[in-house]
XYZ file of C-alpha atoms in Angstrom:
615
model
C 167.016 59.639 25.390
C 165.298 56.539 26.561
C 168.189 56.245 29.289
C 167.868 59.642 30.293
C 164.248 58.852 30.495
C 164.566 55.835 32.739
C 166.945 57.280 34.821
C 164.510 60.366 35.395
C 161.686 57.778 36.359
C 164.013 56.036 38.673
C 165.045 59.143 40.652
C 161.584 60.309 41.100
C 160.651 57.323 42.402
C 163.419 56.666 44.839
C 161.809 59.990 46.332
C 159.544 60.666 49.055
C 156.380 62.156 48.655
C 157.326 64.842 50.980
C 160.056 65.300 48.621
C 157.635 64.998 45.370
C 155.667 67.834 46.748
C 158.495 70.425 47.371
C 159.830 69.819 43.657
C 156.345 70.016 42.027
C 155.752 73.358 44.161
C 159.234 74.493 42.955
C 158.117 73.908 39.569
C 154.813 75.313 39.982
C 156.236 78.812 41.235
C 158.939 78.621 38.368
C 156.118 78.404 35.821
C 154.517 81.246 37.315
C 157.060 83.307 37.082
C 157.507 82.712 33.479
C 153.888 83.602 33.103
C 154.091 86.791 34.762
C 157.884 87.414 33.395
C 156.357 87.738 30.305
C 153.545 89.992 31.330
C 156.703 92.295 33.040
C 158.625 91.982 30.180
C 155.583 93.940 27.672
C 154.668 97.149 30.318
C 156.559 99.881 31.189
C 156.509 102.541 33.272
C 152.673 104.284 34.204
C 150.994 106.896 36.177
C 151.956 106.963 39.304
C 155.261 105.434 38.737
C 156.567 108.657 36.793
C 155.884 111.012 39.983
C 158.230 108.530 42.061
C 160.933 108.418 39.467
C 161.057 111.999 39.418
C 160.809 112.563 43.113
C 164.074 110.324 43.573
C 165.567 112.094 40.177
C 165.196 115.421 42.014
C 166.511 114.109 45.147
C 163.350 114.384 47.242
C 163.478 111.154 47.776
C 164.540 111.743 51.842
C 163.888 109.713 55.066
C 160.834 112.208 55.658
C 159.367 111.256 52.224
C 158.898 107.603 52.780
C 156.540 108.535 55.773
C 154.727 110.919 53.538
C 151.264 109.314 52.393
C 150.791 109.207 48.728
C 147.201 109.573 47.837
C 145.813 107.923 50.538
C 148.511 105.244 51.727
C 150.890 104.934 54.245
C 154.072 102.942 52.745
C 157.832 103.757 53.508
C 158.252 100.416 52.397
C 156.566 100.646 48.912
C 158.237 103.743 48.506
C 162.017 102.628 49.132
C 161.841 100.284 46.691
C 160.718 103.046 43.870
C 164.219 104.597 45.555
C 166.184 101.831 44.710
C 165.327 101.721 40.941
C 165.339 105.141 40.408
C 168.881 105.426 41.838
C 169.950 102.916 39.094
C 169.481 105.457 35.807
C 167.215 107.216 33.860
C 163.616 105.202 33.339
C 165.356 101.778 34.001
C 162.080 99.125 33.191
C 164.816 96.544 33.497
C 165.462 97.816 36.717
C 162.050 97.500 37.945
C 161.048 94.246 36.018
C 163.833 92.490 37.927
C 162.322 93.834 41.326
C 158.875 92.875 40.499
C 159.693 89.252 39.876
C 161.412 89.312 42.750
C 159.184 90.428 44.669
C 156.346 88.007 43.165
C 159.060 84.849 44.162
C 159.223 85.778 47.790
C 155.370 86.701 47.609
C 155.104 83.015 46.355
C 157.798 81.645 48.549
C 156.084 83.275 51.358
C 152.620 81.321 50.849
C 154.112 77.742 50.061
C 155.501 78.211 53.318
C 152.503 79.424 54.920
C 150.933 76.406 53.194
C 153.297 74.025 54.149
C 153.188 75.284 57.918
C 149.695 74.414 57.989
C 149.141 71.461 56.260
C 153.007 70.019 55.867
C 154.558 68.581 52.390
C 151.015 66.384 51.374
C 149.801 66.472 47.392
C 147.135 67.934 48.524
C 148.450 71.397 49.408
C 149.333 71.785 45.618
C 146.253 72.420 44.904
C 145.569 76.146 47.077
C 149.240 76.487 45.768
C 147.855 76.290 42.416
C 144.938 78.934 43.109
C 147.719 81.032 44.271
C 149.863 80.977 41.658
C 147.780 81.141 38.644
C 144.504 82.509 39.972
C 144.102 86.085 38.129
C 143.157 87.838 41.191
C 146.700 89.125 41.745
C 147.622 89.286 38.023
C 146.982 93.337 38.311
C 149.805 93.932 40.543
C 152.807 92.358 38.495
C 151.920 94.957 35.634
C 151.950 98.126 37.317
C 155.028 99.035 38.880
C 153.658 101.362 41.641
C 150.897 98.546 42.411
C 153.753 96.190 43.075
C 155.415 98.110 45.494
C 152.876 98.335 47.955
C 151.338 94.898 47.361
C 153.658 92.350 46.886
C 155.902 93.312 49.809
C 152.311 93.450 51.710
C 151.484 89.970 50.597
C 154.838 88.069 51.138
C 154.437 89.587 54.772
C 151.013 88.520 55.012
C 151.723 85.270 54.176
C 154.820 84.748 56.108
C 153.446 86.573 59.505
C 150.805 83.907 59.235
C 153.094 81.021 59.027
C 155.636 82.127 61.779
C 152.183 82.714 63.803
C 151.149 79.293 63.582
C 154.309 77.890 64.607
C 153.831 80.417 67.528
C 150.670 78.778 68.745
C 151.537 75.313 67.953
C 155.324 75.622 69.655
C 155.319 78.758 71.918
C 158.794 79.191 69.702
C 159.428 82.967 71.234
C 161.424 83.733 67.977
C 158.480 82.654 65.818
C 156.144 85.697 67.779
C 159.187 88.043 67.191
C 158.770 87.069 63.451
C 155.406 87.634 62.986
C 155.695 90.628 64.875
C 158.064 91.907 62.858
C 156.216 90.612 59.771
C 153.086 92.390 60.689
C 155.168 95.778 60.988
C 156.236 95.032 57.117
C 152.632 94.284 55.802
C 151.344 98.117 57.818
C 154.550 99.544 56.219
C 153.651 97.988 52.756
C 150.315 98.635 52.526
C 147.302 99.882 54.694
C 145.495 96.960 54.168
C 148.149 95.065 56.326
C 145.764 96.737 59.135
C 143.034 93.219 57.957
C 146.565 91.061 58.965
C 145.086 90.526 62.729
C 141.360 89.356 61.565
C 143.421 86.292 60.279
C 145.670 86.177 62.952
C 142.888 85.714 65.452
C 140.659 83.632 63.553
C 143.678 80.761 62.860
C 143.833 81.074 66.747
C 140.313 80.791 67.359
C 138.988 78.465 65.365
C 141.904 75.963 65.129
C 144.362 76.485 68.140
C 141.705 76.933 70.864
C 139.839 74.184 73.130
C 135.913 74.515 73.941
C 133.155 75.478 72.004
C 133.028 78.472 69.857
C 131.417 81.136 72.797
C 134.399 79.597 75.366
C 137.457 79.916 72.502
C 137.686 83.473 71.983
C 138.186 84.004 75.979
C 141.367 81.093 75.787
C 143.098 81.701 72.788
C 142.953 85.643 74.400
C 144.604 84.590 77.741
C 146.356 81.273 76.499
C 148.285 83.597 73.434
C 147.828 87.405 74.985
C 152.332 88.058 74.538
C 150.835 87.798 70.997
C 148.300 90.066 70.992
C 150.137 91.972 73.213
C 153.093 92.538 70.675
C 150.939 92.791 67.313
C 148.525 95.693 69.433
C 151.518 97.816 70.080
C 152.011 97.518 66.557
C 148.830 98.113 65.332
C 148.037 101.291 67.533
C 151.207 102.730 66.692
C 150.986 102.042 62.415
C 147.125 103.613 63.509
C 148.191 106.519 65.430
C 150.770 107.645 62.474
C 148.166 106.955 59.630
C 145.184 108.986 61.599
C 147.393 111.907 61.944
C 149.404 111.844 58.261
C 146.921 110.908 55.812
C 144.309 113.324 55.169
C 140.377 112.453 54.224
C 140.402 109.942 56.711
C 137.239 111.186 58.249
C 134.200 108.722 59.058
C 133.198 106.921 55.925
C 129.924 107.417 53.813
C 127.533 104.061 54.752
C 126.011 104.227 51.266
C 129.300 103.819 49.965
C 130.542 101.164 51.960
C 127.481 99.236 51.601
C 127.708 99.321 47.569
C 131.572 98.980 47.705
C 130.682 95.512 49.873
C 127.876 94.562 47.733
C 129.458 95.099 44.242
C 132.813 93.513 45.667
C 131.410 90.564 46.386
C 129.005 90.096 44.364
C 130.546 90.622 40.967
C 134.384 90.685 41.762
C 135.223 87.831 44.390
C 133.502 84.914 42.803
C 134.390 84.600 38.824
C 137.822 85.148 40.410
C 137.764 82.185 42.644
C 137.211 80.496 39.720
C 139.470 81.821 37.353
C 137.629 85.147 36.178
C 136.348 87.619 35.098
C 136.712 86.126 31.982
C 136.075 89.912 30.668
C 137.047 92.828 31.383
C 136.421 96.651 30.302
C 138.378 100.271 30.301
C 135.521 101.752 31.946
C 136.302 105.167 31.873
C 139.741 105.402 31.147
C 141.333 109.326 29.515
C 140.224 109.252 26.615
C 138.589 105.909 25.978
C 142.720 104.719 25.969
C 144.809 103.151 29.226
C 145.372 99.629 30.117
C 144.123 99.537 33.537
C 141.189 97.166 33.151
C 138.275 96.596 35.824
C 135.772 92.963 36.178
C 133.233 93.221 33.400
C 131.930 89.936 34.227
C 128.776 89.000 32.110
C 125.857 88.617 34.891
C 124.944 85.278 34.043
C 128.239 83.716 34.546
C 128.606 86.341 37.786
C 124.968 83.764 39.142
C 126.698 80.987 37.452
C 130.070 81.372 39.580
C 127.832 81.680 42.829
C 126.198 78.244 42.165
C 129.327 76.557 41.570
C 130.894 78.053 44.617
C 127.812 77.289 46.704
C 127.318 73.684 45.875
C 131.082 72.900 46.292
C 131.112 74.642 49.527
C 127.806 72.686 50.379
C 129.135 69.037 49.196
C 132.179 70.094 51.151
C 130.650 70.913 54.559
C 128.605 67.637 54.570
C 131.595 65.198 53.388
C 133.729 67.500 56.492
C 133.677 68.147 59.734
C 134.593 72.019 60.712
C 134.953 72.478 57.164
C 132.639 75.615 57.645
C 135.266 77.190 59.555
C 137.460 77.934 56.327
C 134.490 79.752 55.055
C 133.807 81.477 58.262
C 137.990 82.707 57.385
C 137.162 83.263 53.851
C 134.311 85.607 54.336
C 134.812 87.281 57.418
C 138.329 88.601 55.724
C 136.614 89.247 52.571
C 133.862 91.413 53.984
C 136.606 93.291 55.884
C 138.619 93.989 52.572
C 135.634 95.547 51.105
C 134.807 97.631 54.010
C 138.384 99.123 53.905
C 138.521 99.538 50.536
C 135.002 100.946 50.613
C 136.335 103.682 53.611
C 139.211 104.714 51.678
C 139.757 104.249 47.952
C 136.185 104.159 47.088
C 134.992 107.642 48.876
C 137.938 109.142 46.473
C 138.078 107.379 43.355
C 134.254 105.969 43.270
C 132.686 102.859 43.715
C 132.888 101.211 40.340
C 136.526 101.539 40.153
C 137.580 100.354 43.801
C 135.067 97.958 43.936
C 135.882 96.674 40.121
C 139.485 96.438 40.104
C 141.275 93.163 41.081
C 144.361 94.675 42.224
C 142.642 95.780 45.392
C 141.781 92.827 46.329
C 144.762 90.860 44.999
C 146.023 89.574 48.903
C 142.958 87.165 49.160
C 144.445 84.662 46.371
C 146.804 83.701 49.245
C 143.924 83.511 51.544
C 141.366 81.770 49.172
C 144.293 78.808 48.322
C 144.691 79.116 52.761
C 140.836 78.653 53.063
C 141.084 76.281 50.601
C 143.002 74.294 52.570
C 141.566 74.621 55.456
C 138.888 73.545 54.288
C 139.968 69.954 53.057
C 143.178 69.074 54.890
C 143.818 68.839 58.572
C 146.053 71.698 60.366
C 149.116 70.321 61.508
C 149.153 70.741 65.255
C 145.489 72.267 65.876
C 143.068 71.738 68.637
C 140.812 70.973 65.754
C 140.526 70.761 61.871
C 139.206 69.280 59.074
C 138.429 65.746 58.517
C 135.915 63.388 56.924
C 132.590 63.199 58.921
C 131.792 59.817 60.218
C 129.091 58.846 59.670
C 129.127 59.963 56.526
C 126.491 62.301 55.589
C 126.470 62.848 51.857
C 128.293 59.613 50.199
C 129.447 61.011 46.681
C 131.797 59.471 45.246
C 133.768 61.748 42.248
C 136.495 60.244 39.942
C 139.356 62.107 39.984
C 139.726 62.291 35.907
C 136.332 64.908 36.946
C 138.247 66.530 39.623
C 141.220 67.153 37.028
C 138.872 68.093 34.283
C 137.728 71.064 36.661
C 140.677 72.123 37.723
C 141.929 72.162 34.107
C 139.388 74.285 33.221
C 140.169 76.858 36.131
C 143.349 77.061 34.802
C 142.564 77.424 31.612
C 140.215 80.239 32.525
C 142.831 81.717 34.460
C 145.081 82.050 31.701
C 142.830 83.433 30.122
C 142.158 86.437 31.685
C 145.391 86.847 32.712
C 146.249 86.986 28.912
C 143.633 89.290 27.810
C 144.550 91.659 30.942
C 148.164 91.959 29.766
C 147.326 92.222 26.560
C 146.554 96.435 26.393
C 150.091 96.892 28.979
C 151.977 95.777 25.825
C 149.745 98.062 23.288
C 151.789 101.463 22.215
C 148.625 102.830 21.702
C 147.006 102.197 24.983
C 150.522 102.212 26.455
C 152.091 105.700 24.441
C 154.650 106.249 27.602
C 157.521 104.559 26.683
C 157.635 106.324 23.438
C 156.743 109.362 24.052
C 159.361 109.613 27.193
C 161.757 107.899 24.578
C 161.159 110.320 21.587
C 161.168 113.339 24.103
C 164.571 112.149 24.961
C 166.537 111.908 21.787
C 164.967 115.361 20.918
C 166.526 117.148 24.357
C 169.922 114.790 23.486
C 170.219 116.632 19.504
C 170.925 120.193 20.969
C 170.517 122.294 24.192
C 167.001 123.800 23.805
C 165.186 125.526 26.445
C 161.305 124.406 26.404
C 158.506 125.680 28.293
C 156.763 124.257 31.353
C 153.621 122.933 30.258
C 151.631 119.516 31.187
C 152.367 116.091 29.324
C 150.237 114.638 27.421
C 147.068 113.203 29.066
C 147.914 109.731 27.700
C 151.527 109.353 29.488
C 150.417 111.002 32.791
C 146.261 112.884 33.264
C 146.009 116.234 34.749
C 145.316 114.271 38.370
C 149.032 113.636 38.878
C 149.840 117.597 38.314
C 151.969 119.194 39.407
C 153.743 115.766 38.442
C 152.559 115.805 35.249
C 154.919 119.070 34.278
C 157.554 117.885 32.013
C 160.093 119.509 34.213
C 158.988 117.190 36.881
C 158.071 114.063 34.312
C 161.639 114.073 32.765
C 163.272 115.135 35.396
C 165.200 111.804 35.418
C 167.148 113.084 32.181
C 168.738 115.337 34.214
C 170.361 118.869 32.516
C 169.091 117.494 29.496
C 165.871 118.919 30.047
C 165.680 122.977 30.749
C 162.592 124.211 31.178
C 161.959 128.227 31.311
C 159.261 130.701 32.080
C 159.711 132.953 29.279
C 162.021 133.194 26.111
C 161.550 133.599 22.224
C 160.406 131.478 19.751
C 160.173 128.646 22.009
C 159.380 124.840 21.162
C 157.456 122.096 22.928
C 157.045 118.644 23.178
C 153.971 117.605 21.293
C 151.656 114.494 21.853
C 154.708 111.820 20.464
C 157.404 113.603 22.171
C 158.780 115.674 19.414
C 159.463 119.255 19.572
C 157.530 121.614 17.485
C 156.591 125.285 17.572
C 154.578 126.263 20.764
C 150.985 128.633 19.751
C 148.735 129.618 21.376
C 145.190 129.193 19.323
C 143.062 131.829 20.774
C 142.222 134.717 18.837
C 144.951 137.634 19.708
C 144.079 139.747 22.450
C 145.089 143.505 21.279
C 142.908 145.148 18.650
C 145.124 146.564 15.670
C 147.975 148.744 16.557
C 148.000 153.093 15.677
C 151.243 152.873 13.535
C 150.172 151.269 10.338
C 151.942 148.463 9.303
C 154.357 148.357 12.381
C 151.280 147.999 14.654
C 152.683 149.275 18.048
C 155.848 151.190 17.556
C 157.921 150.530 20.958
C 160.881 152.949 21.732
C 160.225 153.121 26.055
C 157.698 151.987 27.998
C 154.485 151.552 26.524
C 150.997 150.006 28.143
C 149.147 148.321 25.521
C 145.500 147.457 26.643
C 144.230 143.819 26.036
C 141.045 141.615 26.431
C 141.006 140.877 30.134
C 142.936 137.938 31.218
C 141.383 135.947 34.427
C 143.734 135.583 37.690
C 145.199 132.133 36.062
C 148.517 130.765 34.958
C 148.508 131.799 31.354
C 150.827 131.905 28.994
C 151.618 135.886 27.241
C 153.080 135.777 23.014
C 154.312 138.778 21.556
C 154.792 139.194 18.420
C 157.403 141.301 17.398
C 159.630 143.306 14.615
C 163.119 144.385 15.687
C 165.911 145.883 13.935
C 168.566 145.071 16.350
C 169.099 142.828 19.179
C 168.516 143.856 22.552
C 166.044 143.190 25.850
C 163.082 144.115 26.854
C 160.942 144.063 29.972
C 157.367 142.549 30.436
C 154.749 143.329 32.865
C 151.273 141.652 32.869
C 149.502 140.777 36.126
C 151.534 139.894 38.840
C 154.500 138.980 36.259
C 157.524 140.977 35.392
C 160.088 139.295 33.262
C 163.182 140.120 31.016
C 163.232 138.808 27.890
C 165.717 138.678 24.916
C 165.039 140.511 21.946
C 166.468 139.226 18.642
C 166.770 141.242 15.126
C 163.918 140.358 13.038
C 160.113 138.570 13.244
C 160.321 136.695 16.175
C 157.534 135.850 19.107
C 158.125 136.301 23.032
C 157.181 134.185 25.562
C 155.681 134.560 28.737
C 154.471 132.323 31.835
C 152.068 134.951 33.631
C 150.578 134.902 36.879
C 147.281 137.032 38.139
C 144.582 139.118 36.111
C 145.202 142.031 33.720
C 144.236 144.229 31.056
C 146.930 145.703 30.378
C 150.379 144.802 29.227
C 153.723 146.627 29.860
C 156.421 146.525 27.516
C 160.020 148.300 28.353
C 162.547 147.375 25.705
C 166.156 148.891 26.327
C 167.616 152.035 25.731
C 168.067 152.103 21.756
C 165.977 149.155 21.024
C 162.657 149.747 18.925
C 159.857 147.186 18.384
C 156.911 146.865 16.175
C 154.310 145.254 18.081
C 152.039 142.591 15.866
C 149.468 141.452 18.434
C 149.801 139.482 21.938
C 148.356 136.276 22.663
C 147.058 134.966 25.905
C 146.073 131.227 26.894
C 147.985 127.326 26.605
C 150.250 126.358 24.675
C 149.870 124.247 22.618
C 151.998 122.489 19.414
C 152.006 123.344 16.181
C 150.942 120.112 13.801
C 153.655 119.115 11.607
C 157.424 119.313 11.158
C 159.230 122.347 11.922
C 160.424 122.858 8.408
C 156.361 123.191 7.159
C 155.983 126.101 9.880
């Protein structure tokens, strides 16, 4: 051991500290991955994720649907990659764990080399790796598949299109501009905040690749760089002039929203997460009081507490370096714009509280906090101008680094922190009921053909928002013929709230008043109109209970509905989807075929409690 040992030390040594940095950033991203491995490794499947596995199950999943704007984004990219793990089987999570981490390593790949573009292989670029890596802003998206999708792609191009842009302006390499062009395409096709990719692009060019003072450098890096502007403006206008005329509700925004999207983004979210926050987090108003999605609950005295911290480092900062100021200029110019675009889209549909609350949204600026980082305390490699120590120096303060690791120890350990305690409920069944409930539904479709009817799942594996995606013909469609759903049949069964199959009611009082012929209610021997309570123009579902002596058919006509249905000897119930208003209900059984008419139900379905053998 002790030779292994010595050999170890020996080889580390003999290395440069270029070298030294590029292994210690290797095994920083490594040990990130583990970390969010194991976060992958406890979810499954949620939400939105179910109405792109059944889209691809049901072959929907066409050219013209990745240019179709789900809720309110724009992402053919996002939504190929849902293709490609649905087309590997039914409900595959280890399909779409391995993409995720994936994903996260080229999203990580992607800013160490954005950071080592800038700032080259020093120790000191290990740190705004660090804040990358382990920095809970971004935890949200490695959890949620259909999160992922859209923002990891849109990050790794972020983060790359900014690297290939620097070596643009510092090199004029034409295949570098063709990069980032191409890169910037990726990030709009990702994710519609890619549209916030040329603020950054045009600050870096500003502020560090352009000669004069600041009213002069706007004017030269637009001439001196205009093929790139040029190339990412064709870009832009074209991603803009798709997105204005696909995605609806993009109207002009509310100002009182924006302005309390801005002010609760940045006031309660953005800080505690610079420094390894929230700390705490809450359900808010999740179905039910139950769902792992969690949103910044950050207690307000640590919210004040976070803004002096980040204040007096970013003060202590500014006076110990010159131009330091402009990686805050970066920092907060970009995050204002986030919260502005979040504020004009997600927030006008989904509220304030939960755009403005939820990290996930705002999960690209941990690659541009650990860039502004830098920024702010290294020089740029290349650049007009940078940071560097003032001289003279203006605030002498001299910190021992055993302080400076004692911080940063405590950022991480905050960091872990929350990252824990926001995985924790994506590996609860009970806050996470999906993958049983899609597993128990499909051992009971496996036992025997059975045809069930077309209701809504439970609200805990997918709410009434995602309908008509929420229909279990459209939920489990990736089970293929093992699920049959019909509009009418007798004595059907549904899936109840854990998946099993049980007897389908209804639980309103019946609709009919007591039939003329005694004991045998309504005697049916041809076509007979029953009157009923009124039924409202709705999608209801019609029972009829029913005596028959033989088997046979009838025919049922309520509303807009007319249906067949089989007729079996003996006390049995009919079922009926029906569509419209009525008062009436028509019943034709065949020739030779009599019925005695119980009473008829109208309303949901819903399961009866218990096994089937207690029914």
């Amino acid at each position: 051991m002790s030779r292994l040992t010595g050999r170890l030390r020996r080889t580390w040594a003999a290395l440069s500290t270029g070298e030294r940095v590029v292994l210690a950033a290797w095994a920083m991203i490594a040990a990130q991955l583990v970390l969010r491995g194991w976060a992958v490794a406890g979810s499954w499947f949620y939400a939105d994720d179910f109405i792109f596995l059944g889209k691809v199950a049901r072959g929907e999943a066409t050219t013209e649907w990745l240019f179709e704007p789900h809720n309110i984004h724009l992402m053919p990219l996002g939504l190929w990659l849902t293709k490609l793990v649905g087309s590997v089987g039914a409900f595959s999570w280890g399909a779409a764990a391995v993409e995720i981490l994936v994903l996260q390593l080229l999203a990580s790949l992607a800013c160490w080399w954005m950071l080592r573009t800038f700032f080259g292989d020093r120790p000191g670029v290990l740190v705004p790796l660090g804040a990358f890596l382990f920095l809970p802003m971004s935890f949200p998206t490695v959890v949620w598949w259909a999160a992922v999708v859209n923002q990891l792609p849109h990050q790794a191009a972020l983060y790359a299109c900014l690297a290939a842009h620097v070596i643009y302006l510092r090199e004029r390499r034409r295949w570098a501009l063709v990069m980032a062009t191409v890169l910037f395409a990726l990030a709009l096709g990702s994710y519609t905040k890619g549209l916030l990719v040329p603020v950054l692009l045009v600050l870096v060019a500003v502020l560090y690749f352009a000669e004069g003072g600041l009213l002069r450098r706007p004017w030269r890096a637009l001439v001196g760089y205009w093929q790139a502007w040029t190339a990412y403006g064709v870009v832009a206008a074209g991603y803009l002039a798709v997105y204005l005329t696909t995605v609806p509700g993009t109207g002009r925004p509310d100002p009182k929203v924006l302005a309390e999207t801005v002010d609760l983004s940045l006031t309660t979210s953005l800080a505690p997460s610079i420094l390894g926050g929230p700390w705490v987090w809450s359900s808010l108003n999740q179905v039910g009081g139950v769902g792992p999605r969690l949103f910044v609950d950050t207690p307000t005295s640590l919210v004040a507490l976070s803004w002096l911290v980040l204040g007096m480092l970013a003060l202590v900062v500014v006076l110990r370096r010159r131009r330091a100021w402009f990686a805050l200029l970066v920092l907060a110019v970009y995050a204002l714009a986030s919260a502005v675009l979040v504020g004009a889209g997600r927030a006008g549909d989904f509220g304030v509280a939960s755009a403005s609350l939820e990290l996930r949204y705002f999960a690209d600026l941990s690659g541009v906090v650990a860039l502004c980082l830098g920024l702010a305390t290294l020089p740029v490699r290349g650049a007009v101008g940078s940071s560097e120590p003032r001289t003279p120096v203006v605030l002498d303060l001299h910190v021992e680094r055993r302080w400076v690791a004692a911080g940063l120890a405590v950022v991480l350990a905050g960091s872990l922190w929350s990252s824990w305690t926001y995985a924790r409920p994506w590996h609860d069944a009970v806050q996470m009921p999906q993958e049983q409930w899609v597993a128990n539904a499909s051992e009971a479709l496996t036992e025997e053909p059975v045809d069930i009817p077309d209701t809504t799942v439970p609200d805990t594996v997918l709410w009434g928002a995602g309908f008509p995606g929420n229909l279990v013909s459209r939920l489990l469609s990736p089970l293929g013929d093992r699920v049959r759903v019909v509009d009418s049949g007798t004595d059907l069964r549904m899936l109840d709230a854990e998946g099993h199959l049980r007897p389908a009611a209804i639980a309103d009082l019946p609709r009919t008043k007591p039939g003329p012929d005694g004991q045998c209610g309504y005697s049916i021997t041809e076509s007979t109109e029953i009157e009923i309570v009124p039924v409202l123009d709705f999608d209801f579902w019609l029972t009829i209970s029913y005596l028959a002596g033989q088997d046979g058919r009838m025919t049922v006509s309520a509303g807009r509905t007319e249906v067949e249905v089989p007729v079996e000897r003996g006390l049995h119930t009919a079922y009926v989807r029906t569509q419209g208003a009525y008062d009436s209900v028509t019943i034709t059984p065949d020739e030779g075929t009599t019925l005695c008419v119980d009473n008829m139900n109208v309303g949901f379905l819903t399961p009866l409690a218990g096994s089937e053998e207690e029914q």
